[in-house]
mmCIF file of C-alpha atoms in Angstrom:
data_model
loop_
_atom_site.group_PDB
_atom_site.id
_atom_site.type_symbol
_atom_site.label_atom_id
_atom_site.label_comp_id
_atom_site.label_asym_id
_atom_site.label_seq_id
_atom_site.Cartn_x
_atom_site.Cartn_y
_atom_site.Cartn_z
ATOM 1 C CA MET A 108 0.000 0.000 0.000
ATOM 2 C CA SER A 109 1.432 3.402 -0.964
ATOM 3 C CA SER A 110 2.326 5.974 1.687
ATOM 4 C CA SER A 111 -0.263 8.425 0.289
ATOM 5 C CA ILE A 112 -3.105 5.901 0.720
ATOM 6 C CA ILE A 113 -1.924 5.014 4.240
ATOM 7 C CA THR A 114 -1.837 8.746 5.091
ATOM 8 C CA LEU A 115 -5.341 9.248 3.692
ATOM 9 C CA LEU A 116 -6.598 6.344 5.837
ATOM 10 C CA PHE A 117 -5.048 7.928 8.927
ATOM 11 C CA LEU A 118 -6.623 11.260 7.948
ATOM 12 C CA VAL A 119 -10.065 9.613 7.751
ATOM 13 C CA PHE A 120 -9.407 7.920 11.097
ATOM 14 C CA ALA A 121 -8.469 11.280 12.647
ATOM 15 C CA VAL A 122 -11.576 13.030 11.248
ATOM 16 C CA VAL A 123 -13.898 10.303 12.562
ATOM 17 C CA MET A 124 -12.257 10.100 15.989
ATOM 18 C CA PHE A 125 -12.031 13.879 16.394
ATOM 19 C CA ALA A 126 -15.754 14.179 15.648
ATOM 20 C CA TRP A 127 -16.771 11.119 17.714
ATOM 21 C CA GLU A 128 -14.530 11.971 20.701
ATOM 22 C CA LYS A 129 -14.655 8.480 22.181
ATOM 23 C CA LEU A 130 -10.940 8.933 22.783
ATOM 24 C CA PRO A 131 -9.405 12.216 23.979
ATOM 25 C CA LEU A 132 -8.253 14.310 21.006
ATOM 26 C CA SER A 133 -4.669 14.189 22.221
ATOM 27 C CA ILE A 134 -4.683 10.373 22.290
ATOM 28 C CA THR A 135 -6.118 10.216 18.769
ATOM 29 C CA ALA A 136 -3.443 12.620 17.498
ATOM 30 C CA MET A 137 -0.595 10.679 19.094
ATOM 31 C CA THR A 138 -2.066 7.378 17.815
ATOM 32 C CA VAL A 139 -1.862 8.839 14.312
ATOM 33 C CA ALA A 140 1.771 9.869 14.872
ATOM 34 C CA ILE A 141 2.664 6.366 16.122
ATOM 35 C CA GLY A 142 0.756 4.750 13.235
ATOM 36 C CA LEU A 143 2.535 6.860 10.632
ATOM 37 C CA THR A 144 5.856 5.773 12.158
ATOM 38 C CA LEU A 145 5.025 2.049 12.343
ATOM 39 C CA THR A 146 3.802 2.007 8.743
ATOM 40 C CA GLY A 147 6.988 3.681 7.544
ATOM 41 C CA VAL A 148 5.287 6.834 6.235
ATOM 42 C CA LEU A 149 7.402 8.963 8.574
ATOM 43 C CA GLU A 150 10.742 8.499 10.273
ATOM 44 C CA PRO A 151 10.394 8.605 14.095
ATOM 45 C CA LYS A 152 12.405 11.834 14.319
ATOM 46 C CA ASP A 153 10.015 13.479 11.836
ATOM 47 C CA ALA A 154 6.871 12.124 13.512
ATOM 48 C CA PHE A 155 7.843 13.497 16.919
ATOM 49 C CA SER A 156 9.807 16.591 15.922
ATOM 50 C CA GLY A 157 6.867 18.650 17.205
ATOM 51 C CA PHE A 158 8.085 18.167 20.770
ATOM 52 C CA VAL A 159 10.993 20.506 20.016
ATOM 53 C CA ASP A 160 8.951 22.866 17.847
ATOM 54 C CA GLY A 161 9.361 26.490 18.952
ATOM 55 C CA ASN A 162 5.599 26.943 19.053
ATOM 56 C CA VAL A 163 5.186 24.076 21.540
ATOM 57 C CA LEU A 164 7.766 25.765 23.767
ATOM 58 C CA LEU A 165 5.827 29.012 23.355
ATOM 59 C CA PHE A 166 2.613 27.294 24.465
ATOM 60 C CA MET A 167 4.266 25.824 27.539
ATOM 61 C CA GLY A 168 5.676 29.171 28.649
ATOM 62 C CA MET A 169 2.395 30.994 28.107
ATOM 63 C CA PHE A 170 0.450 28.337 30.020
ATOM 64 C CA ILE A 171 2.538 29.270 33.067
ATOM 65 C CA VAL A 172 2.263 33.039 32.509
ATOM 66 C CA GLY A 173 -1.517 32.701 32.107
ATOM 67 C CA ALA A 174 -1.823 30.409 35.127
ATOM 68 C CA ALA A 175 -0.126 32.986 37.374
ATOM 69 C CA PHE A 176 -2.526 35.685 36.146
ATOM 70 C CA PHE A 177 -5.504 33.428 36.923
ATOM 71 C CA ASP A 178 -4.122 31.801 40.084
ATOM 72 C CA THR A 179 -3.396 35.077 41.898
ATOM 73 C CA GLY A 180 -6.952 36.313 41.303
ATOM 74 C CA MET A 181 -5.805 39.185 39.086
ATOM 75 C CA ALA A 182 -7.955 37.980 36.187
ATOM 76 C CA GLN A 183 -11.043 37.977 38.408
ATOM 77 C CA LYS A 184 -10.151 41.445 39.663
ATOM 78 C CA VAL A 185 -9.854 42.778 36.095
ATOM 79 C CA GLY A 186 -13.096 41.061 35.032
ATOM 80 C CA GLY A 187 -15.027 42.276 38.065
ATOM 81 C CA LEU A 188 -13.756 45.842 37.637
ATOM 82 C CA VAL A 189 -14.999 46.083 34.052
ATOM 83 C CA THR A 190 -18.422 44.538 34.665
ATOM 84 C CA LYS A 191 -19.032 46.661 37.782
ATOM 85 C CA PHE A 192 -19.948 49.686 35.686
ATOM 86 C CA ALA A 193 -22.604 47.908 33.584
ATOM 87 C CA LYS A 194 -26.087 48.857 34.811
ATOM 88 C CA THR A 195 -28.307 47.071 32.281
ATOM 89 C CA GLU A 196 -28.263 43.585 30.795
ATOM 90 C CA ARG A 197 -27.158 44.854 27.390
ATOM 91 C CA GLN A 198 -24.403 46.992 28.905
ATOM 92 C CA LEU A 199 -23.224 43.981 30.880
ATOM 93 C CA ILE A 200 -23.140 41.828 27.736
ATOM 94 C CA VAL A 201 -21.028 44.463 25.941
ATOM 95 C CA ALA A 202 -18.668 44.755 28.939
ATOM 96 C CA VAL A 203 -18.370 40.977 29.342
ATOM 97 C CA MET A 204 -17.717 40.388 25.636
ATOM 98 C CA THR A 205 -15.162 43.210 25.481
ATOM 99 C CA ILE A 206 -13.066 42.071 28.441
ATOM 100 C CA THR A 207 -13.385 38.380 27.516
ATOM 101 C CA GLY A 208 -12.386 39.034 23.909
ATOM 102 C CA LEU A 209 -9.346 41.105 24.888
ATOM 103 C CA MET A 210 -8.186 38.647 27.549
ATOM 104 C CA SER A 211 -8.645 35.692 25.175
ATOM 105 C CA GLY A 212 -6.351 37.445 22.725
ATOM 106 C CA VAL A 213 -3.307 36.783 24.901
ATOM 107 C CA LEU A 214 -4.517 34.076 27.292
ATOM 108 C CA SER A 215 -6.234 30.708 26.970
ATOM 109 C CA ASN A 216 -9.820 31.311 25.819
ATOM 110 C CA THR A 217 -10.951 28.338 27.922
ATOM 111 C CA GLY A 218 -9.078 29.693 30.949
ATOM 112 C CA THR A 219 -10.519 33.170 30.422
ATOM 113 C CA ALA A 220 -14.048 31.787 30.276
ATOM 114 C CA ALA A 221 -13.451 29.585 33.340
ATOM 115 C CA VAL A 222 -12.223 32.482 35.420
ATOM 116 C CA LEU A 223 -15.041 34.862 34.424
ATOM 117 C CA ILE A 224 -17.916 32.379 34.810
ATOM 118 C CA PRO A 225 -17.926 32.671 38.658
ATOM 119 C CA VAL A 226 -17.749 36.470 38.320
ATOM 120 C CA LEU A 227 -20.863 36.434 36.128
ATOM 121 C CA ILE A 228 -22.686 33.996 38.397
ATOM 122 C CA GLY A 229 -22.125 36.409 41.286
ATOM 123 C CA ILE A 230 -23.262 39.418 39.230
ATOM 124 C CA SER A 231 -26.321 37.501 38.044
ATOM 125 C CA ALA A 232 -27.308 36.599 41.611
ATOM 126 C CA LYS A 233 -26.987 40.220 42.789
ATOM 127 C CA SER A 234 -28.609 41.914 39.795
ATOM 128 C CA GLY A 235 -31.328 39.411 38.910
ATOM 129 C CA PHE A 236 -30.076 39.152 35.290
ATOM 130 C CA ALA A 237 -30.605 35.637 33.956
ATOM 131 C CA ARG A 238 -27.430 33.555 33.635
ATOM 132 C CA SER A 239 -28.718 32.250 30.298
ATOM 133 C CA LYS A 240 -28.477 35.787 28.890
ATOM 134 C CA LEU A 241 -24.849 36.185 29.932
ATOM 135 C CA MET A 242 -23.038 32.876 29.452
ATOM 136 C CA ILE A 243 -23.419 32.461 25.675
ATOM 137 C CA PRO A 244 -22.068 35.985 24.956
ATOM 138 C CA LEU A 245 -19.133 35.148 27.258
ATOM 139 C CA VAL A 246 -18.079 32.033 25.314
ATOM 140 C CA LEU A 247 -18.759 33.637 21.919
ATOM 141 C CA ALA A 248 -16.373 36.461 22.815
ATOM 142 C CA ALA A 249 -13.793 33.926 24.026
ATOM 143 C CA ALA A 250 -13.896 32.238 20.607
ATOM 144 C CA MET A 251 -13.670 35.517 18.688
ATOM 145 C CA GLY A 252 -10.927 36.896 20.931
ATOM 146 C CA GLY A 253 -8.672 33.984 20.058
ATOM 147 C CA ASN A 254 -8.050 35.690 16.717
ATOM 148 C CA LEU A 255 -6.529 38.844 18.182
ATOM 149 C CA SER A 256 -2.953 37.558 18.340
ATOM 150 C CA LEU A 257 -0.623 34.760 17.386
ATOM 151 C CA ILE A 258 -0.919 33.178 20.848
ATOM 152 C CA GLY A 259 -4.691 33.591 21.152
ATOM 153 C CA ALA A 260 -5.582 29.999 20.222
ATOM 154 C CA PRO A 261 -3.774 26.718 19.469
ATOM 155 C CA GLY A 262 -5.040 26.772 15.860
ATOM 156 C CA ASN A 263 -3.177 30.027 15.230
ATOM 157 C CA MET A 264 0.085 28.379 16.219
ATOM 158 C CA ILE A 265 -0.616 25.271 14.123
ATOM 159 C CA ALA A 266 -0.893 27.518 11.062
ATOM 160 C CA GLN A 267 2.263 29.367 12.113
ATOM 161 C CA SER A 268 4.206 26.103 12.363
ATOM 162 C CA ALA A 269 3.052 25.090 8.878
ATOM 163 C CA LEU A 270 4.181 28.451 7.480
ATOM 164 C CA GLU A 271 7.557 28.284 9.191
ATOM 165 C CA GLU A 272 8.211 24.993 7.384
ATOM 166 C CA ILE A 273 8.211 26.965 4.106
ATOM 167 C CA GLY A 274 10.027 30.023 5.416
ATOM 168 C CA LEU A 275 6.988 32.250 6.053
ATOM 169 C CA LYS A 276 5.175 33.440 9.172
ATOM 170 C CA PHE A 277 2.418 35.650 10.568
ATOM 171 C CA GLY A 278 3.181 38.726 12.670
ATOM 172 C CA PHE A 279 2.113 38.775 16.339
ATOM 173 C CA PHE A 280 -1.040 40.844 15.749
ATOM 174 C CA GLU A 281 -1.631 39.876 12.103
ATOM 175 C CA TYR A 282 -4.696 37.769 12.938
ATOM 176 C CA ALA A 283 -6.215 40.862 14.556
ATOM 177 C CA LYS A 284 -6.533 42.561 11.162
ATOM 178 C CA VAL A 285 -9.536 40.310 10.593
ATOM 179 C CA GLY A 286 -10.146 39.073 14.139
ATOM 180 C CA LEU A 287 -10.670 42.497 15.745
ATOM 181 C CA PRO A 288 -13.343 43.647 13.231
ATOM 182 C CA ILE A 289 -15.101 40.284 13.703
ATOM 183 C CA LEU A 290 -15.029 40.755 17.496
ATOM 184 C CA MET A 291 -16.368 44.314 17.189
ATOM 185 C CA ALA A 292 -19.111 43.209 14.764
ATOM 186 C CA GLY A 293 -19.942 40.309 17.093
ATOM 187 C CA ILE A 294 -20.292 42.581 20.141
ATOM 188 C CA LEU A 295 -22.480 45.010 18.176
ATOM 189 C CA PHE A 296 -24.609 42.134 16.884
ATOM 190 C CA MET A 297 -25.108 40.573 20.340
ATOM 191 C CA ALA A 298 -25.976 43.967 21.852
ATOM 192 C CA THR A 299 -28.711 44.511 19.250
ATOM 193 C CA ILE A 300 -30.258 41.742 17.138
ATOM 194 C CA GLY A 301 -28.444 38.909 18.903
ATOM 195 C CA TYR A 302 -29.746 40.021 22.305
ATOM 196 C CA LYS A 303 -33.273 39.091 21.211
ATOM 197 C CA LEU A 304 -32.067 35.608 20.219
ATOM 198 C CA LEU A 305 -30.577 34.811 23.621
ATOM 199 C CA PRO A 306 -32.621 32.388 25.774
ATOM 200 C CA ASN A 307 -34.177 33.629 28.988
ATOM 201 C CA HIS A 308 -34.249 30.512 31.155
ATOM 202 C CA LYS A 309 -35.036 30.603 34.837
ATOM 203 C CA ASP A 310 -31.841 30.162 36.817
ATOM 204 C CA GLN A 311 -31.514 26.708 38.346
ATOM 205 C CA GLU A 312 -29.722 26.146 41.630
ATOM 206 C CA LEU A 313 -26.141 25.126 40.910
ATOM 207 C CA ASP A 314 -24.905 21.712 41.993
ATOM 208 C CA SER A 315 -22.920 22.160 45.194
ATOM 209 C CA ASP A 316 -20.164 20.008 43.678
ATOM 210 C CA SER A 317 -19.776 22.379 40.722
ATOM 211 C CA VAL A 318 -16.465 24.219 40.608
ATOM 212 C CA PHE A 319 -18.481 27.318 39.674
ATOM 213 C CA ALA A 320 -20.911 27.071 42.607
ATOM 214 C CA LYS A 321 -18.744 29.313 44.765
ATOM 215 C CA GLN A 322 -16.219 31.976 43.934
ATOM 216 C CA ASP A 323 -12.655 31.363 45.021
ATOM 217 C CA ASP A 324 -11.342 33.579 47.780
ATOM 218 C CA TYR A 325 -8.178 35.424 46.777
ATOM 219 C CA SER A 326 -8.073 37.717 49.799
ATOM 220 C CA ASN A 327 -5.042 35.857 51.173
ATOM 221 C CA VAL A 328 -3.016 36.456 47.992
ATOM 222 C CA PRO A 329 -0.589 39.370 48.508
ATOM 223 C CA GLU A 330 -1.324 42.309 46.220
ATOM 224 C CA TRP A 331 2.270 42.391 45.021
ATOM 225 C CA LYS A 332 1.799 38.907 43.536
ATOM 226 C CA GLN A 333 -1.357 39.991 41.738
ATOM 227 C CA TYR A 334 0.183 43.086 40.228
ATOM 228 C CA LEU A 335 3.477 41.364 39.399
ATOM 229 C CA SER A 336 1.544 38.683 37.486
ATOM 230 C CA LEU A 337 -0.107 41.455 35.456
ATOM 231 C CA ILE A 338 3.156 43.345 34.887
ATOM 232 C CA ILE A 339 5.015 40.220 33.700
ATOM 233 C CA LEU A 340 2.114 39.268 31.428
ATOM 234 C CA VAL A 341 2.141 42.726 29.830
ATOM 235 C CA LEU A 342 5.956 42.786 29.479
ATOM 236 C CA THR A 343 5.933 39.279 27.955
ATOM 237 C CA VAL A 344 3.320 40.269 25.374
ATOM 238 C CA LEU A 345 5.231 43.484 24.579
ATOM 239 C CA ALA A 346 8.423 41.473 24.060
ATOM 240 C CA MET A 347 6.529 39.249 21.625
ATOM 241 C CA ILE A 348 5.113 42.222 19.737
ATOM 242 C CA PHE A 349 8.621 43.629 19.282
ATOM 243 C CA GLU A 350 10.222 40.261 18.533
ATOM 244 C CA ASP A 351 12.059 41.487 15.440
ATOM 245 C CA GLN A 352 13.359 44.673 17.065
ATOM 246 C CA LEU A 353 14.574 42.836 20.198
ATOM 247 C CA GLY A 354 15.908 39.831 18.317
ATOM 248 C CA VAL A 355 14.385 37.519 20.931
ATOM 249 C CA LYS A 356 12.255 34.567 19.806
ATOM 250 C CA LEU A 357 8.638 34.398 20.994
ATOM 251 C CA TYR A 358 9.173 31.209 22.990
ATOM 252 C CA VAL A 359 12.246 32.695 24.687
ATOM 253 C CA SER A 360 10.194 35.709 25.808
ATOM 254 C CA ALA A 361 7.454 33.371 27.060
ATOM 255 C CA TRP A 362 9.923 31.367 29.136
ATOM 256 C CA ILE A 363 11.614 34.487 30.514
ATOM 257 C CA GLY A 364 8.154 35.536 31.741
ATOM 258 C CA ALA A 365 7.370 32.053 33.091
ATOM 259 C CA LEU A 366 10.688 31.687 34.922
ATOM 260 C CA SER A 367 10.400 35.217 36.362
ATOM 261 C CA LEU A 368 7.047 34.280 37.879
ATOM 262 C CA ILE A 369 8.407 31.051 39.388
ATOM 263 C CA ILE A 370 11.642 32.577 40.714
ATOM 264 C CA SER A 371 9.782 35.542 42.247
ATOM 265 C CA GLY A 372 7.365 33.173 43.984
ATOM 266 C CA VAL A 373 4.250 34.503 42.257
ATOM 267 C CA ILE A 374 3.470 30.909 41.253
ATOM 268 C CA SER A 375 5.029 27.768 42.707
ATOM 269 C CA GLU A 376 7.024 25.361 40.560
ATOM 270 C CA LYS A 377 4.429 22.646 41.221
ATOM 271 C CA LYS A 378 1.519 24.819 40.069
ATOM 272 C CA ALA A 379 3.529 26.032 37.081
ATOM 273 C CA MET A 380 4.183 22.477 35.909
ATOM 274 C CA LYS A 381 0.556 21.459 36.489
ATOM 275 C CA SER A 382 -0.625 24.420 34.398
ATOM 276 C CA ILE A 383 1.020 23.051 31.242
ATOM 277 C CA ASP A 384 -1.831 21.440 29.338
ATOM 278 C CA MET A 385 -0.301 18.270 27.916
ATOM 279 C CA HIS A 386 -3.540 17.494 26.046
ATOM 280 C CA THR A 387 -2.923 20.555 23.878
ATOM 281 C CA ILE A 388 0.768 19.706 23.486
ATOM 282 C CA PHE A 389 0.045 16.109 22.398
ATOM 283 C CA LEU A 390 -2.712 17.247 20.029
ATOM 284 C CA PHE A 391 -0.317 19.787 18.536
ATOM 285 C CA VAL A 392 2.530 17.283 18.098
ATOM 286 C CA GLY A 393 0.300 14.586 16.600
ATOM 287 C CA SER A 394 -1.275 17.101 14.233
ATOM 288 C CA LEU A 395 2.148 18.268 13.030
ATOM 289 C CA ALA A 396 3.028 14.628 12.280
ATOM 290 C CA LEU A 397 -0.132 14.207 10.184
ATOM 291 C CA ALA A 398 0.586 17.469 8.366
ATOM 292 C CA LYS A 399 4.118 16.313 7.577
ATOM 293 C CA ALA A 400 2.803 12.983 6.256
ATOM 294 C CA LEU A 401 0.209 14.699 4.060
ATOM 295 C CA ASP A 402 2.986 16.812 2.568
ATOM 296 C CA GLN A 403 5.671 14.152 2.143
ATOM 297 C CA SER A 404 3.373 11.382 0.856
ATOM 298 C CA GLY A 405 1.582 13.551 -1.686
ATOM 299 C CA ALA A 406 -1.797 12.847 -0.065
ATOM 300 C CA GLY A 407 -2.306 16.544 0.691
ATOM 301 C CA ALA A 408 -1.628 17.470 -2.929
ATOM 302 C CA PHE A 409 -4.120 14.806 -4.073
ATOM 303 C CA ILE A 410 -6.888 16.231 -1.822
ATOM 304 C CA ALA A 411 -6.051 19.794 -2.894
ATOM 305 C CA ASP A 412 -6.121 18.919 -6.605
ATOM 306 C CA THR A 413 -9.465 17.158 -6.142
ATOM 307 C CA ILE A 414 -10.995 20.215 -4.451
ATOM 308 C CA VAL A 415 -9.570 22.641 -7.025
ATOM 309 C CA ASP A 416 -10.720 20.432 -9.942
ATOM 310 C CA THR A 417 -14.221 20.299 -8.447
ATOM 311 C CA LEU A 418 -14.347 24.109 -8.570
ATOM 312 C CA GLY A 419 -13.451 24.145 -12.271
ATOM 313 C CA SER A 420 -10.368 24.436 -14.431
ATOM 314 C CA ASN A 421 -9.741 28.054 -13.438
ATOM 315 C CA PRO A 422 -11.393 28.534 -10.032
ATOM 316 C CA SER A 423 -12.181 32.004 -8.772
ATOM 317 C CA PRO A 424 -9.992 32.919 -5.770
ATOM 318 C CA PHE A 425 -13.063 34.419 -4.072
ATOM 319 C CA LEU A 426 -15.043 31.191 -4.563
ATOM 320 C CA LEU A 427 -12.186 29.199 -3.064
ATOM 321 C CA LEU A 428 -12.030 31.658 -0.149
ATOM 322 C CA ILE A 429 -15.739 31.093 0.555
ATOM 323 C CA VAL A 430 -15.304 27.306 0.303
ATOM 324 C CA VAL A 431 -12.387 27.348 2.776
ATOM 325 C CA LEU A 432 -14.221 29.674 5.197
ATOM 326 C CA VAL A 433 -17.518 27.760 5.130
ATOM 327 C CA LEU A 434 -15.879 24.322 5.340
ATOM 328 C CA SER A 435 -13.816 25.425 8.352
ATOM 329 C CA ALA A 436 -16.819 27.092 10.033
ATOM 330 C CA VAL A 437 -19.054 24.030 9.589
ATOM 331 C CA MET A 438 -16.447 21.508 10.735
ATOM 332 C CA THR A 439 -15.437 23.496 13.806
ATOM 333 C CA ASN A 440 -18.958 23.327 15.213
ATOM 334 C CA PHE A 441 -18.982 19.544 15.212
ATOM 335 C CA MET A 442 -15.468 18.829 16.432
ATOM 336 C CA SER A 443 -12.854 20.719 18.441
ATOM 337 C CA ASN A 444 -11.873 24.037 16.865
ATOM 338 C CA THR A 445 -8.220 23.097 17.373
ATOM 339 C CA ALA A 446 -8.755 19.693 15.744
ATOM 340 C CA THR A 447 -10.530 21.307 12.787
ATOM 341 C CA THR A 448 -7.637 23.684 12.171
ATOM 342 C CA ALA A 449 -5.105 20.883 12.610
ATOM 343 C CA LEU A 450 -6.854 18.800 9.946
ATOM 344 C CA LEU A 451 -7.432 21.600 7.456
ATOM 345 C CA VAL A 452 -4.131 23.499 7.652
ATOM 346 C CA PRO A 453 -2.032 20.968 5.686
ATOM 347 C CA ILE A 454 -4.834 20.549 3.123
ATOM 348 C CA SER A 455 -5.172 24.330 2.767
ATOM 349 C CA LEU A 456 -1.417 24.615 2.308
ATOM 350 C CA SER A 457 -1.601 22.025 -0.472
ATOM 351 C CA ILE A 458 -4.464 23.961 -2.083
ATOM 352 C CA ALA A 459 -2.321 27.106 -2.025
ATOM 353 C CA ASN A 460 0.543 25.231 -3.694
ATOM 354 C CA SER A 461 -1.809 23.691 -6.280
ATOM 355 C CA MET A 462 -3.235 27.100 -7.255
ATOM 356 C CA GLY A 463 -0.034 29.072 -6.875
ATOM 357 C CA ALA A 464 -1.812 31.203 -4.271
ATOM 358 C CA ASP A 465 -0.253 32.937 -1.258
ATOM 359 C CA PRO A 466 -0.114 30.281 1.527
ATOM 360 C CA ARG A 467 -0.568 32.980 4.174
ATOM 361 C CA ALA A 468 -3.875 34.043 2.635
ATOM 362 C CA VAL A 469 -5.298 30.519 2.456
ATOM 363 C CA LEU A 470 -4.169 29.648 5.996
ATOM 364 C CA MET A 471 -5.575 32.904 7.385
ATOM 365 C CA ALA A 472 -8.977 32.008 5.898
ATOM 366 C CA THR A 473 -8.698 28.499 7.391
ATOM 367 C CA VAL A 474 -7.900 29.736 10.899
ATOM 368 C CA ILE A 475 -10.559 32.476 10.855
ATOM 369 C CA GLY A 476 -13.220 30.006 9.690
ATOM 370 C CA GLY A 477 -12.030 27.397 12.181
ATOM 371 C CA SER A 478 -12.560 29.819 15.078
ATOM 372 C CA MET A 479 -16.300 30.206 14.391
ATOM 373 C CA ALA A 480 -17.369 27.539 16.892
ATOM 374 C CA TYR A 481 -20.453 29.510 17.888
ATOM 375 C CA ALA A 482 -23.458 27.309 17.075
ATOM 376 C CA THR A 483 -23.060 24.138 19.175
ATOM 377 C CA PRO A 484 -22.087 23.302 22.764
ATOM 378 C CA ILE A 485 -19.277 21.030 21.508
ATOM 379 C CA GLY A 486 -17.318 23.386 19.252
ATOM 380 C CA MET A 487 -14.913 24.451 21.990
ATOM 381 C CA PRO A 488 -14.467 23.591 25.691
ATOM 382 C CA ALA A 489 -15.816 26.944 26.903
ATOM 383 C CA ASN A 490 -19.136 26.285 25.119
ATOM 384 C CA THR A 491 -19.498 23.002 26.995
ATOM 385 C CA MET A 492 -18.554 24.566 30.338
ATOM 386 C CA VAL A 493 -21.582 26.898 30.375
ATOM 387 C CA TYR A 494 -24.104 24.364 29.025
ATOM 388 C CA GLY A 495 -25.440 23.337 32.430
ATOM 389 C CA ILE A 496 -24.798 26.656 34.184
ATOM 390 C CA GLY A 497 -27.025 28.531 31.729
ATOM 391 C CA GLY A 498 -29.644 25.772 31.619
ATOM 392 C CA TYR A 499 -29.175 25.640 27.848
ATOM 393 C CA LYS A 500 -30.525 23.308 25.191
ATOM 394 C CA PHE A 501 -28.622 22.508 21.981
ATOM 395 C CA ARG A 502 -30.995 24.744 20.006
ATOM 396 C CA ASP A 503 -30.100 27.760 22.182
ATOM 397 C CA TYR A 504 -26.578 27.703 20.756
ATOM 398 C CA VAL A 505 -27.896 27.227 17.222
ATOM 399 C CA LYS A 506 -30.335 30.123 17.541
ATOM 400 C CA ALA A 507 -27.819 32.605 18.981
ATOM 401 C CA GLY A 508 -24.654 31.374 17.261
ATOM 402 C CA SER A 509 -25.732 30.634 13.670
ATOM 403 C CA PRO A 510 -26.544 34.276 12.783
ATOM 404 C CA LEU A 511 -23.224 35.311 14.338
ATOM 405 C CA ILE A 512 -21.433 32.828 12.054
ATOM 406 C CA LEU A 513 -23.105 34.528 9.071
ATOM 407 C CA VAL A 514 -22.049 37.968 10.350
ATOM 408 C CA SER A 515 -18.478 36.756 10.870
ATOM 409 C CA LEU A 516 -18.368 35.115 7.424
ATOM 410 C CA VAL A 517 -19.508 38.353 5.778
ATOM 411 C CA VAL A 518 -16.880 40.419 7.639
ATOM 412 C CA ALA A 519 -14.172 37.859 6.785
ATOM 413 C CA ALA A 520 -15.253 37.629 3.129
ATOM 414 C CA ILE A 521 -14.954 41.421 2.807
ATOM 415 C CA LEU A 522 -11.644 41.871 4.641
ATOM 416 C CA LEU A 523 -9.631 38.788 3.638
ATOM 417 C CA PRO A 524 -9.414 39.557 -0.119
ATOM 418 C CA ILE A 525 -8.299 43.111 0.719
ATOM 419 C CA LEU A 526 -5.826 42.344 3.507
ATOM 420 C CA PHE A 527 -4.719 38.843 2.470
ATOM 421 C CA PRO A 528 -5.328 38.452 -1.277
ATOM 422 C CA PHE A 529 -4.745 34.987 -2.732
ATOM 423 C CA TYR A 530 -2.701 36.548 -5.532
ATOM 424 C CA PRO A 531 -0.908 39.643 -4.114
#
């Protein structure tokens, strides 16, 4: 059996298992990497080279920097400060989406949602605003905010790794050229038309075992730790923004920040190590192995040629853009947004090569579409986290999220050809 057919079989296996989720995504990804090695499609050093990928090191450092910001209570303090000034439900939704979107741009979107959920539960209890009106806007903003920077979401880094293989890359805030307008349009939509689509369920008493049933007490955390966690986070992000001017790699800046927090005692070594999400690391490494196999075996080129041929002998770049955006947006709502991007990035790269298009443009469209996990409770972890808290049904996500997908697709379809043309 040829290596391209074996790779295609592993791709089908990955798609099915990512969607089915009977196994953790990370286990599926690593199973694929092992399988590609045992079948001789990849050399072991190629299959597991992701473990020394600079972007994996960047993730690990930022997990620690983010954990210190959350663990000291500084994130809750920032979130509570912003929402304190909102007097009406709509104002609160705008405030929540703004702070969540901005925080998700440089921190884990799942972590941002997790830390703000208790804040919103407390506000809801005091104000009488229904939790069901607040939780969906929170997770929608977390998804949109992931596209504000290079480190905003794992999918962004997967695309970056693929580009670096061919000597290209995205700038730190390059995703924000499209991501920020989508976030702004999303906030405006949810404050107006979208507000009427939000469910208004009666709040149910939270299970006493729920981690969100009570807010953590951070009163015993020294203020200097809280503010130092914020200062180091800001300095780390600034160092990343000015990577070229400083001559310091992103992952080096991340680890300088992480080590500063551990050495200063803001976060303990034990907590720092526990904060590194190995599920994300394994998913990332396994996905890079599959991407390498799709490239080396020719399977990616075969899929790309099939898609391009289906669109005609001389496909319109705009039509291909819409196909990539819609395919990514649909897939991401039925499997992990990270898994969707991991599967589509190597195929999109092959499409770019097949058409002679700018790889950056095609991958930007893939990542933007893959972030639109708005319409189901399974598209991203944060969506699932609020399912029970808001008393939601599946259709609540569909009703509120589907129109937002359309809004985001329109914004992306307008901006991408201008800012990232397929043929510059």
